[in-house]
Coordinates of C-alpha atoms in Angstrom, one line a residue:
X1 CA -8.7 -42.8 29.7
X2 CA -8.4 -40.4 33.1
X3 CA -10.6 -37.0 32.7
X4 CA -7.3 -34.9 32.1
X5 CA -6.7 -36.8 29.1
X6 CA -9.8 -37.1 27.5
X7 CA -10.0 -32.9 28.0
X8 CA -6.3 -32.8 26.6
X9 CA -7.6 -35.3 23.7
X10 CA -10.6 -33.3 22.8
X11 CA -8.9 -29.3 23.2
X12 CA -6.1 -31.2 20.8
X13 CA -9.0 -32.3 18.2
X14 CA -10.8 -28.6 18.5
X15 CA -7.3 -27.1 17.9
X16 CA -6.7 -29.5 14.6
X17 CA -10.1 -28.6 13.2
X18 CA -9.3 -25.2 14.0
X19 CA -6.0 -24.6 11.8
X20 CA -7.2 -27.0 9.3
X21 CA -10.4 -25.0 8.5
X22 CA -7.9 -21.3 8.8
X23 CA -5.9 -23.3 6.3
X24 CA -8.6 -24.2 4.1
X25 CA -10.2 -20.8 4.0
X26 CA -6.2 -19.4 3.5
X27 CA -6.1 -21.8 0.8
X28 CA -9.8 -20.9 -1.0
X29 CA -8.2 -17.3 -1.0
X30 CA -5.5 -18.2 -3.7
X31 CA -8.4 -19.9 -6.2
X32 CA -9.0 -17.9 -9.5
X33 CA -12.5 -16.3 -9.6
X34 CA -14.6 -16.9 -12.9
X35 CA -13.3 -13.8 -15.1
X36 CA -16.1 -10.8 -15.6
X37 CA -16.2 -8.9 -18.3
X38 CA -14.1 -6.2 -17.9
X39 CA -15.1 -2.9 -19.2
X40 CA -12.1 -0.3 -19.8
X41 CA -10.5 1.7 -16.7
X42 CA -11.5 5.0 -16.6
X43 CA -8.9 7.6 -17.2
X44 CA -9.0 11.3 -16.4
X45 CA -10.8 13.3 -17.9
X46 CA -13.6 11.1 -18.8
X47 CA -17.2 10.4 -17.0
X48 CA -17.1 8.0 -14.2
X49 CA -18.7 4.8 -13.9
X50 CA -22.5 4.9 -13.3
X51 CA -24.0 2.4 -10.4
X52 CA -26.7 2.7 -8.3
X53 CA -24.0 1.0 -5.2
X54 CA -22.2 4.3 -5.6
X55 CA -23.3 8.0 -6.0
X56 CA -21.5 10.8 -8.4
X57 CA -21.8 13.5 -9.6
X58 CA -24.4 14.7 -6.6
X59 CA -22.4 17.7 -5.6
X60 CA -19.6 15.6 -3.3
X61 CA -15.9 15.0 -4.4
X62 CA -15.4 11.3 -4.0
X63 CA -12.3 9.1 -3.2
X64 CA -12.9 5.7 -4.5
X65 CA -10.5 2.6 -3.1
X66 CA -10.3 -0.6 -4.1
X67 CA -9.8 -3.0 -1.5
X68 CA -7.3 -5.9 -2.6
X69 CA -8.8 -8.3 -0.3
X70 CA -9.0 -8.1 3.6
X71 CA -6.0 -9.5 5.3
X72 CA -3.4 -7.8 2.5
X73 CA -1.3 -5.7 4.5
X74 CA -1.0 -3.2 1.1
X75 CA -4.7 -3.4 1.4
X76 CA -4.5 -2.3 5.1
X77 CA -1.8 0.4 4.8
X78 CA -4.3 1.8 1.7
X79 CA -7.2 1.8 3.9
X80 CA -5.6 3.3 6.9
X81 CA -4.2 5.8 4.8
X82 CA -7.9 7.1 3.6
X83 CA -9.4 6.3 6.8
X84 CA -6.9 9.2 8.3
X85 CA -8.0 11.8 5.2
X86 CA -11.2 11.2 6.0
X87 CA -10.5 12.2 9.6
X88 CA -9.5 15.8 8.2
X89 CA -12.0 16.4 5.4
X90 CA -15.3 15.2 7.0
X91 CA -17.9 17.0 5.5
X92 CA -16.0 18.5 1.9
X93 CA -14.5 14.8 0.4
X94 CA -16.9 11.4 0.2
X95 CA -14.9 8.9 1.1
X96 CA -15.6 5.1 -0.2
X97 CA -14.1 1.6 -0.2
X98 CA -14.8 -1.1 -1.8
X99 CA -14.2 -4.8 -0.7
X100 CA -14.7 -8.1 -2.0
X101 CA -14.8 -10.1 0.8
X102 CA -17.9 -10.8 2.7
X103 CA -19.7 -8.4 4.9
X104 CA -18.9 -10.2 7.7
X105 CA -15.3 -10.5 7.1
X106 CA -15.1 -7.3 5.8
X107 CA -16.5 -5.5 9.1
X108 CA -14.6 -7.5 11.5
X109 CA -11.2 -6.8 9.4
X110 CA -12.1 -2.8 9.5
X111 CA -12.6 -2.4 12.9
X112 CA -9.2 -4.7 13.3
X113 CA -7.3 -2.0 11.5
X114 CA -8.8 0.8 12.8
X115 CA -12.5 1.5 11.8
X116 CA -13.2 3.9 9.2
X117 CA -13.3 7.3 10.4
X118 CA -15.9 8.6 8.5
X119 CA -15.3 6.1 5.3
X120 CA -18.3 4.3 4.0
X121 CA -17.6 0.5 3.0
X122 CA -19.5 -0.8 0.1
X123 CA -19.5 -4.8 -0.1
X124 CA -18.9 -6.4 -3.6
X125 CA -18.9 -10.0 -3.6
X126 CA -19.9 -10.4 -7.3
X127 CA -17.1 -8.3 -8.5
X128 CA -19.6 -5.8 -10.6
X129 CA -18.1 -2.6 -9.5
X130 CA -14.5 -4.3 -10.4
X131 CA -15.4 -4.9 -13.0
X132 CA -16.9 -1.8 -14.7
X133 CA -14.1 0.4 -13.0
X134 CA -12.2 -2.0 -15.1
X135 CA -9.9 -3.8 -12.5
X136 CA -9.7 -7.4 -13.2
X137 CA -7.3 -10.5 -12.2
X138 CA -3.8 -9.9 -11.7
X139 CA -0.7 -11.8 -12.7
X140 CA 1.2 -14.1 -10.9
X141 CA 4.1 -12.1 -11.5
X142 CA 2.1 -8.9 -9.8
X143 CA 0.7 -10.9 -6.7
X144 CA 3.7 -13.0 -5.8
X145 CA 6.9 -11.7 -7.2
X146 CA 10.1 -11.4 -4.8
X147 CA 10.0 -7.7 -4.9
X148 CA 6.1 -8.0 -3.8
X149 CA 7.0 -10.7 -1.0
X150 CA 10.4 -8.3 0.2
X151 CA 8.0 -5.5 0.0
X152 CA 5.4 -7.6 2.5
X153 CA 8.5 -8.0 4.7
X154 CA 9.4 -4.3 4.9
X155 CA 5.7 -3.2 5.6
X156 CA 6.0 -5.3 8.4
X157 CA 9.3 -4.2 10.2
X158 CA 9.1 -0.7 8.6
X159 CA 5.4 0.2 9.5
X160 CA 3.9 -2.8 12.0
X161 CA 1.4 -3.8 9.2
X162 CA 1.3 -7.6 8.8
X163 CA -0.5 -10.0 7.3
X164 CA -3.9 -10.9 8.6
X165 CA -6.0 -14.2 8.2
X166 CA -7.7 -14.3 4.6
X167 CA -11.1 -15.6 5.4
X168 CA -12.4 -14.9 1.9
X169 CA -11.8 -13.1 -1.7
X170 CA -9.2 -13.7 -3.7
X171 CA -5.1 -12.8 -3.6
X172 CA -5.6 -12.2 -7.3
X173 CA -7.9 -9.5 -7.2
X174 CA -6.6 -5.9 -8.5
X175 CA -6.8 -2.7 -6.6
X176 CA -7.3 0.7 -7.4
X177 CA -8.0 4.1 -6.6
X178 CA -10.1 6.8 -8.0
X179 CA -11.0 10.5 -7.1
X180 CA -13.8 11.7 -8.9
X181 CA -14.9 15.5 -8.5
X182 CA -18.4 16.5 -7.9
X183 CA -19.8 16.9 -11.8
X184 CA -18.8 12.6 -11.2
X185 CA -15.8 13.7 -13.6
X186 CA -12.5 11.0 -12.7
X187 CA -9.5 13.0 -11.9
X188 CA -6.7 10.8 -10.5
X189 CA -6.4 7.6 -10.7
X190 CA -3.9 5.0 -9.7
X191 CA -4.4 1.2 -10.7
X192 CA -1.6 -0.5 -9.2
X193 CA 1.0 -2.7 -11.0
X194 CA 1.7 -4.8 -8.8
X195 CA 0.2 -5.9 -5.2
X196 CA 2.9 -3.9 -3.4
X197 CA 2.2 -0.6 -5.6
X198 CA 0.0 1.3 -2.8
X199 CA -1.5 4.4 -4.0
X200 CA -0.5 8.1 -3.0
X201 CA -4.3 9.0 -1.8
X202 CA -3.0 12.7 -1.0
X203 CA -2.3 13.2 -5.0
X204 CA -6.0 12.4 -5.5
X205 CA -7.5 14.7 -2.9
X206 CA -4.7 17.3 -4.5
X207 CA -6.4 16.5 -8.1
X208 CA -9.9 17.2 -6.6
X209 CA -8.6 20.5 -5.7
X210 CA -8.3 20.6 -1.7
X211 CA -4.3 22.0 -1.1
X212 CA -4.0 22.2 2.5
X213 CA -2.2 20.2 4.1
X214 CA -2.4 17.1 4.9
X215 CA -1.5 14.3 6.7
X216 CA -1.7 10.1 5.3
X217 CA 0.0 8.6 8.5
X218 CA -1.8 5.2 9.9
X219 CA -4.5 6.7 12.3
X220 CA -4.7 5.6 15.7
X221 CA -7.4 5.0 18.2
X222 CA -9.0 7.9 19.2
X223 CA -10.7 8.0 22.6
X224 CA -13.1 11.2 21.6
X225 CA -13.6 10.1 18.3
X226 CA -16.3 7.3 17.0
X227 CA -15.0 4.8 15.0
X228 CA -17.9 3.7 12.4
X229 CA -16.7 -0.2 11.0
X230 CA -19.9 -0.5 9.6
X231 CA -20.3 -2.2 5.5
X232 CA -22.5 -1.3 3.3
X233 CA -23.8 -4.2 0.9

């Protein structure tokens, strides 16, 4: 065998193993985690969730997200969308999200869509803040229906948000959204019903009482403006 092929032979090995393992880790995405027990979903008017990952009732309105899983495009056009209200109340609304996947994947995936912008990114691999926000596994019917898969479509030609490589979490994890005022009393919420229900995040800075207006468009690099991608575990 000449030097050209064995080169060709050996970048056509390293390219296999590549897509193979992008596969496998695609593939590990669509496994069902082991259930947690759920505890109810919080619902206005009632006291928020106590965790020492996440701090209420200190005197800061909050906005809470829950990340699907990094690489859904709903997940994206949800976190972009806070990521550009956090841009215009710095200092007056906490911002949070929390994600699933790991650290790694989870820092590497913000900075792909955009960075945060003043968001802070709390890591949940075990699912515990899931679960006691009370957002479990979703349906097949929710995750993979044809209006959800048109819907993934439409993001795409509509807004330029696509699907990204899934390096880990799960496709079946619910999402959801929270405001939470500064007493740590829940004010909004929106707990999607399916994977292409993205939440109105301006109705929950509205609930928390801030009227101005406001813009939820996809925010763009900024070349004055420091984009922080940083995750919390």
């Amino acid at each position: 065998m000449s030097q050209e092929q064995a080169s060709t032979s050996t970048w056509a090995t390293g390219l296999a193993s590549t897509l193979k393992s992008g596969f496998m880790r695609e593939l590990e995405t669509f496994k069902t985690l082991p259930p947690r027990d759920l505890q109810p979903v919080p619902q206005v008017g009632s006291e928020a969730p106590r965790s020492a990952k996440i701090a209420l009732s200190d005197g800061w309105p909050t906005l809470i997200v829950f990340l699907r899983h990094c690489g859904c495009p709903f997940a994206e056009k949800t976190f972009r969308q806070m990521a550009t209200l956090a841009s215009q109340l710095a200092g007056r609304v906490r911002f949070i999200a929390v994600s699933h996947s790991s650290a790694e994947t989870t820092e590497r995936w913000v900075m792909d869509v955009g960075g945060t912008w003043g968001a802070d990114v709390i890591i949940d691999e075990d699912r515990d803040l899931y679960a006691q926000w009370g957002l479990g596994m979703a349906s097949a019917w929710e995750t993979i229906s044809p209006t959800t898969l048109f819907s993934v479509v439409r993001l795409g030609i509509n807004e330029g948000v696509w699907n990204r490589p899934a390096e880990n979490g799960s496709r079946w994890q619910k999402a959801g959204a929270f405001a939470v005022d500064a007493n740590g009393i829940v004010r909004w919420l929106h707990v999607p019903t399916t994977a292409s229900d993205v939440p109105d995040l301006v109705a929950g800075i509205r609930a928390l009482g801030f009227h101005e207006p406001l813009a939820a468009q996809t925010p763009h690099a900024h070349p004055t403006r420091e984009q922080d991608g940083h995750a919390h575990g």
